[in-house]
Amino acid sequence: MAPQPLNQDFFARPVAEVAPDLIGCTLVLDGVGGVVVEVERYQQDDPASHSFRGPTPRAAVMFGPPGILYVYRSHGIHWCMNLVCEAEGRGAAALIRALAPTMGLERMRERRGGVADRLLCAGPGRLAQALGVDGSMNGFPVAADLGGGQPGRLALLERAAPVPVAACPRIGISRAAELPWRFVLAGSPHLSRPVPKAA
DNA sequence: AATATGATAGTCT
DNA sequence: GACTATCATATTG
């Protein structure tokens, strides 16, 4: 059985379920991508979320339908890529933080300037650069095909087998920093940062 | 290995 | 006017 593409129903569930379920799935954009190994979850009643203050011009996309991309610029330099979750209007999303690259390695190396393979997608900004994601992709839908057999540009493929998922605090935030809302593929060498040792 | 710092721009108070 | 869901480089041990 080849892995099946995830459809909108997958993303329409609570982000608390979607985010850990994304670990081990394969994300592909224009034939370039890899296995998702690191995800963080954000939701409206979360002070660290862009949606916390409601649908501001930037965060409005987070309140759109499930299964679309929310792309924002971070620290003036980097682009970061989220997948909108839950019903339209909820303001929840999963931040894709790292991939284990498996497809289109050559394209990624070109875009990333020839860094070591394990750093190609190890972090949200790096991942966006490797995949060629930028602000023009904001609101772009996940679609395995566009009908008529036309393959979609962006797809997520379900994982073939269960994988070990670990939860730990999110990275680079100052509010609600203690919530264990970062999910990683345990032991992956492609994480943006290792899982902190349990206190 | 760990920590510090600068780059750089949009959003919100 | 302050803040940020980051990364690369430089410095130290």
CSV table of C-alpha atoms (C1' of nucleotides) in Angstrom, one decimal:
chain,number,residue,atom,x,y,z
A,1,MET,CA,0.0,0.0,0.0
A,2,ALA,CA,1.4,3.3,-1.0
A,3,PRO,CA,0.9,6.1,1.6
A,4,GLN,CA,-2.3,7.9,1.0
A,5,PRO,CA,-2.5,11.7,0.8
A,6,LEU,CA,-4.1,13.4,3.8
A,7,ASN,CA,-7.3,15.3,3.0
A,8,GLN,CA,-9.0,18.3,4.6
A,9,ASP,CA,-10.7,16.0,7.2
A,10,PHE,CA,-7.3,15.3,8.8
A,11,PHE,CA,-6.7,18.9,9.5
A,12,ALA,CA,-10.3,19.6,10.6
A,13,ARG,CA,-9.6,17.8,13.9
A,14,PRO,CA,-8.3,19.5,17.1
A,15,VAL,CA,-4.8,20.7,16.7
A,16,ALA,CA,-3.9,18.8,19.8
A,17,GLU,CA,-4.4,15.6,17.7
A,18,VAL,CA,-3.3,16.9,14.4
A,19,ALA,CA,0.1,18.2,15.5
A,20,PRO,CA,1.5,14.9,16.9
A,21,ASP,CA,-0.2,12.9,14.1
A,22,LEU,CA,1.9,14.9,11.6
A,23,ILE,CA,5.1,13.5,12.9
A,24,GLY,CA,6.2,10.7,10.5
A,25,CYS,CA,4.1,12.0,7.6
A,26,THR,CA,5.8,13.0,4.4
A,27,LEU,CA,5.4,16.6,3.2
A,28,VAL,CA,6.0,17.3,-0.5
A,29,LEU,CA,5.9,20.6,-2.4
A,30,ASP,CA,6.7,20.5,-6.1
A,31,GLY,CA,8.4,17.2,-5.7
A,32,VAL,CA,10.7,18.4,-2.9
A,33,GLY,CA,10.2,17.4,0.7
A,34,GLY,CA,10.7,14.8,3.4
A,35,VAL,CA,9.4,13.2,6.6
A,36,VAL,CA,8.0,15.6,9.2
A,37,VAL,CA,10.1,15.2,12.4
A,38,GLU,CA,9.2,18.4,14.4
A,39,VAL,CA,5.9,20.3,14.8
A,40,GLU,CA,4.6,22.8,17.3
A,41,ARG,CA,0.9,23.5,18.0
A,42,TYR,CA,-0.7,26.9,18.4
A,43,GLN,CA,-4.3,27.9,19.1
A,44,GLN,CA,-6.4,31.0,19.9
A,45,ASP,CA,-6.4,30.7,23.7
A,46,ASP,CA,-2.6,30.5,23.6
A,47,PRO,CA,-0.7,33.7,24.5
A,48,ALA,CA,2.2,32.6,22.3
A,49,SER,CA,0.0,32.3,19.2
A,50,HIS,CA,-0.4,34.9,16.5
A,51,SER,CA,-4.1,34.2,16.7
A,52,PHE,CA,-4.3,35.1,20.4
A,53,ARG,CA,-5.5,38.7,19.7
A,54,GLY,CA,-8.0,37.6,17.1
A,55,PRO,CA,-7.9,37.8,13.3
A,56,THR,CA,-5.5,40.7,12.8
A,57,PRO,CA,-4.4,41.3,9.2
A,58,ARG,CA,-1.4,39.0,9.6
A,59,ALA,CA,-3.2,36.2,11.6
A,60,ALA,CA,-6.4,36.2,9.5
A,61,VAL,CA,-5.2,33.2,7.5
A,62,MET,CA,-5.1,31.2,10.7
A,63,PHE,CA,-8.9,31.6,11.0
A,64,GLY,CA,-9.4,30.3,7.5
A,65,PRO,CA,-10.4,26.7,6.5
A,66,PRO,CA,-8.3,23.8,7.6
A,67,GLY,CA,-5.6,22.4,5.4
A,68,ILE,CA,-4.2,25.7,4.1
A,69,LEU,CA,-0.8,27.2,4.7
A,70,TYR,CA,-0.2,30.1,7.1
A,71,VAL,CA,3.2,31.6,6.1
A,72,TYR,CA,4.7,34.5,8.0
A,73,ARG,CA,8.0,36.3,8.2
A,74,SER,CA,10.0,35.9,11.3
A,75,HIS,CA,12.7,38.3,12.6
A,76,GLY,CA,12.6,40.1,9.3
A,77,ILE,CA,14.5,37.4,7.5
A,78,HIS,CA,13.0,34.0,7.6
A,79,TRP,CA,9.7,32.5,6.4
A,80,CYS,CA,7.8,30.0,8.6
A,81,MET,CA,5.2,27.5,7.4
A,82,ASN,CA,2.1,26.4,9.4
A,83,LEU,CA,-0.8,24.2,8.5
A,84,VAL,CA,-4.2,25.6,9.6
A,85,CYS,CA,-6.2,23.2,11.7
A,86,GLU,CA,-9.7,22.8,13.2
A,87,ALA,CA,-12.9,24.3,11.8
A,88,GLU,CA,-12.8,27.6,10.0
A,89,GLY,CA,-12.7,30.5,12.5
A,90,ARG,CA,-10.9,28.6,15.3
A,91,GLY,CA,-7.4,30.2,14.8
A,92,ALA,CA,-5.4,27.0,15.3
A,93,ALA,CA,-2.4,25.9,13.4
A,94,ALA,CA,0.6,23.5,13.4
A,95,LEU,CA,4.1,25.0,12.8
A,96,ILE,CA,6.2,22.7,10.7
A,97,ARG,CA,9.7,23.1,12.3
A,98,ALA,CA,11.8,20.3,10.7
A,99,LEU,CA,11.9,17.6,8.0
A,100,ALA,CA,14.1,14.6,7.4
A,101,PRO,CA,14.8,15.4,3.7
A,102,THR,CA,14.0,12.5,1.3
A,103,MET,CA,12.9,14.0,-2.0
A,104,GLY,CA,14.4,16.7,-4.2
A,105,LEU,CA,17.7,16.8,-2.3
A,106,GLU,CA,19.4,18.6,-5.1
A,107,ARG,CA,16.9,21.4,-5.2
A,108,MET,CA,17.2,21.8,-1.4
A,109,ARG,CA,21.0,22.0,-1.5
A,110,GLU,CA,20.8,24.6,-4.2
A,111,ARG,CA,18.4,26.8,-2.3
A,112,ARG,CA,20.2,26.3,1.0
A,113,GLY,CA,23.7,27.0,-0.3
A,114,GLY,CA,25.2,23.6,0.1
A,115,VAL,CA,25.0,23.2,3.8
A,116,ALA,CA,25.2,19.7,5.4
A,117,ASP,CA,22.2,17.6,4.6
A,118,ARG,CA,21.1,17.3,8.2
A,119,LEU,CA,20.8,21.1,8.3
A,120,LEU,CA,18.7,21.4,5.1
A,121,CYS,CA,15.4,21.5,6.9
A,122,ALA,CA,16.4,21.5,10.6
A,123,GLY,CA,14.4,24.6,11.7
A,124,PRO,CA,11.3,26.5,10.4
A,125,GLY,CA,13.2,29.1,8.5
A,126,ARG,CA,15.6,26.7,7.0
A,127,LEU,CA,12.8,24.4,6.0
A,128,ALA,CA,10.9,27.2,4.2
A,129,GLN,CA,14.1,28.1,2.4
A,130,ALA,CA,14.7,24.5,1.3
A,131,LEU,CA,11.2,24.1,0.0
A,132,GLY,CA,11.0,27.5,-1.7
A,133,VAL,CA,8.2,28.7,0.6
A,134,ASP,CA,7.6,32.4,0.9
A,135,GLY,CA,4.9,34.9,1.6
A,136,SER,CA,3.2,34.3,-1.7
A,137,MET,CA,2.3,30.8,-0.5
A,138,ASN,CA,0.2,32.2,2.4
A,139,GLY,CA,-3.3,30.6,2.2
A,140,PHE,CA,-2.1,28.0,-0.3
A,141,PRO,CA,-4.2,24.8,0.1
A,142,VAL,CA,-2.9,21.3,0.7
A,143,ALA,CA,-4.2,19.2,-2.3
A,144,ALA,CA,-3.0,15.9,-3.4
A,145,ASP,CA,-4.5,16.4,-6.8
A,146,LEU,CA,-6.4,19.2,-8.5
A,147,GLY,CA,-8.9,17.0,-10.3
A,148,GLY,CA,-8.5,15.4,-13.7
A,149,GLY,CA,-5.4,13.6,-12.5
A,150,GLN,CA,-3.4,16.8,-12.1
A,151,PRO,CA,-1.1,16.4,-9.1
A,152,GLY,CA,-1.3,19.2,-6.6
A,153,ARG,CA,1.8,21.2,-5.7
A,154,LEU,CA,1.5,20.5,-2.0
A,155,ALA,CA,0.7,17.2,-0.4
A,156,LEU,CA,1.0,15.4,2.9
A,157,LEU,CA,1.3,11.6,2.8
A,158,GLU,CA,0.2,9.5,5.8
A,159,ARG,CA,2.8,7.6,7.7
A,160,ALA,CA,3.2,3.9,6.8
A,161,ALA,CA,3.6,2.8,10.4
A,162,PRO,CA,3.3,4.2,13.9
A,163,VAL,CA,6.3,6.3,15.1
A,164,PRO,CA,7.6,7.2,18.5
A,165,VAL,CA,6.5,10.8,19.2
A,166,ALA,CA,7.9,12.8,22.1
A,167,ALA,CA,6.5,16.1,23.6
A,168,CYS,CA,8.5,18.9,25.1
A,169,PRO,CA,8.3,22.7,25.5
A,170,ARG,CA,8.2,24.9,22.4
A,171,ILE,CA,11.2,26.9,21.2
A,172,GLY,CA,11.9,30.6,21.1
A,173,ILE,CA,8.8,31.9,22.8
A,174,SER,CA,8.5,33.8,26.1
A,175,ARG,CA,4.8,33.3,26.9
A,176,ALA,CA,3.3,29.9,27.8
A,177,ALA,CA,6.8,28.6,27.5
A,178,GLU,CA,6.2,25.7,29.8
A,179,LEU,CA,3.4,24.0,27.7
A,180,PRO,CA,4.7,20.8,26.1
A,181,TRP,CA,3.3,21.6,22.7
A,182,ARG,CA,6.4,20.8,20.6
A,183,PHE,CA,6.3,17.3,19.1
A,184,VAL,CA,9.3,15.5,17.7
A,185,LEU,CA,10.2,12.2,16.2
A,186,ALA,CA,12.1,10.7,19.1
A,187,GLY,CA,15.8,10.4,18.3
A,188,SER,CA,15.7,12.0,14.8
A,189,PRO,CA,19.0,13.5,13.8
A,190,HIS,CA,17.2,16.2,11.8
A,191,LEU,CA,15.6,18.2,14.7
A,192,SER,CA,16.2,22.0,14.9
A,193,ARG,CA,17.3,21.4,18.5
A,194,PRO,CA,17.5,18.2,20.7
A,195,VAL,CA,14.8,17.4,23.2
A,196,PRO,CA,15.8,18.9,26.5
A,197,LYS,CA,16.6,16.4,29.2
A,198,ALA,CA,13.7,15.9,31.6
A,199,ALA,CA,14.1,18.0,34.7
B,1,DA,C1',29.8,22.3,23.5
B,2,DA,C1',27.9,26.3,25.1
B,3,DT,C1',26.8,31.1,24.9
B,4,DA,C1',26.5,35.7,22.8
B,5,DT,C1',25.3,38.9,19.2
B,6,DG,C1',23.9,41.1,14.9
B,7,DA,C1',21.0,41.1,10.8
B,8,DT,C1',16.5,42.8,9.4
B,9,DA,C1',11.3,44.0,8.7
B,10,DG,C1',6.5,43.6,9.8
B,11,DT,C1',3.1,43.9,13.6
B,12,DC,C1',1.1,45.5,17.7
B,13,DT,C1',1.0,48.6,22.0
C,1,DG,C1',8.8,52.3,20.4
C,2,DA,C1',9.1,47.3,21.7
C,3,DC,C1',8.5,42.9,20.3
C,4,DT,C1',9.2,38.7,17.7
C,5,DA,C1',6.9,31.0,16.6
C,6,DT,C1',15.1,32.6,13.7
C,7,DC,C1',19.6,31.7,11.8
C,8,DA,C1',24.5,32.3,11.0
C,9,DT,C1',28.7,33.7,12.8
C,10,DA,C1',32.0,34.7,16.4
C,11,DT,C1',33.8,33.9,20.8
C,12,DT,C1',34.9,31.2,24.7
C,13,DG,C1',36.0,26.9,27.3
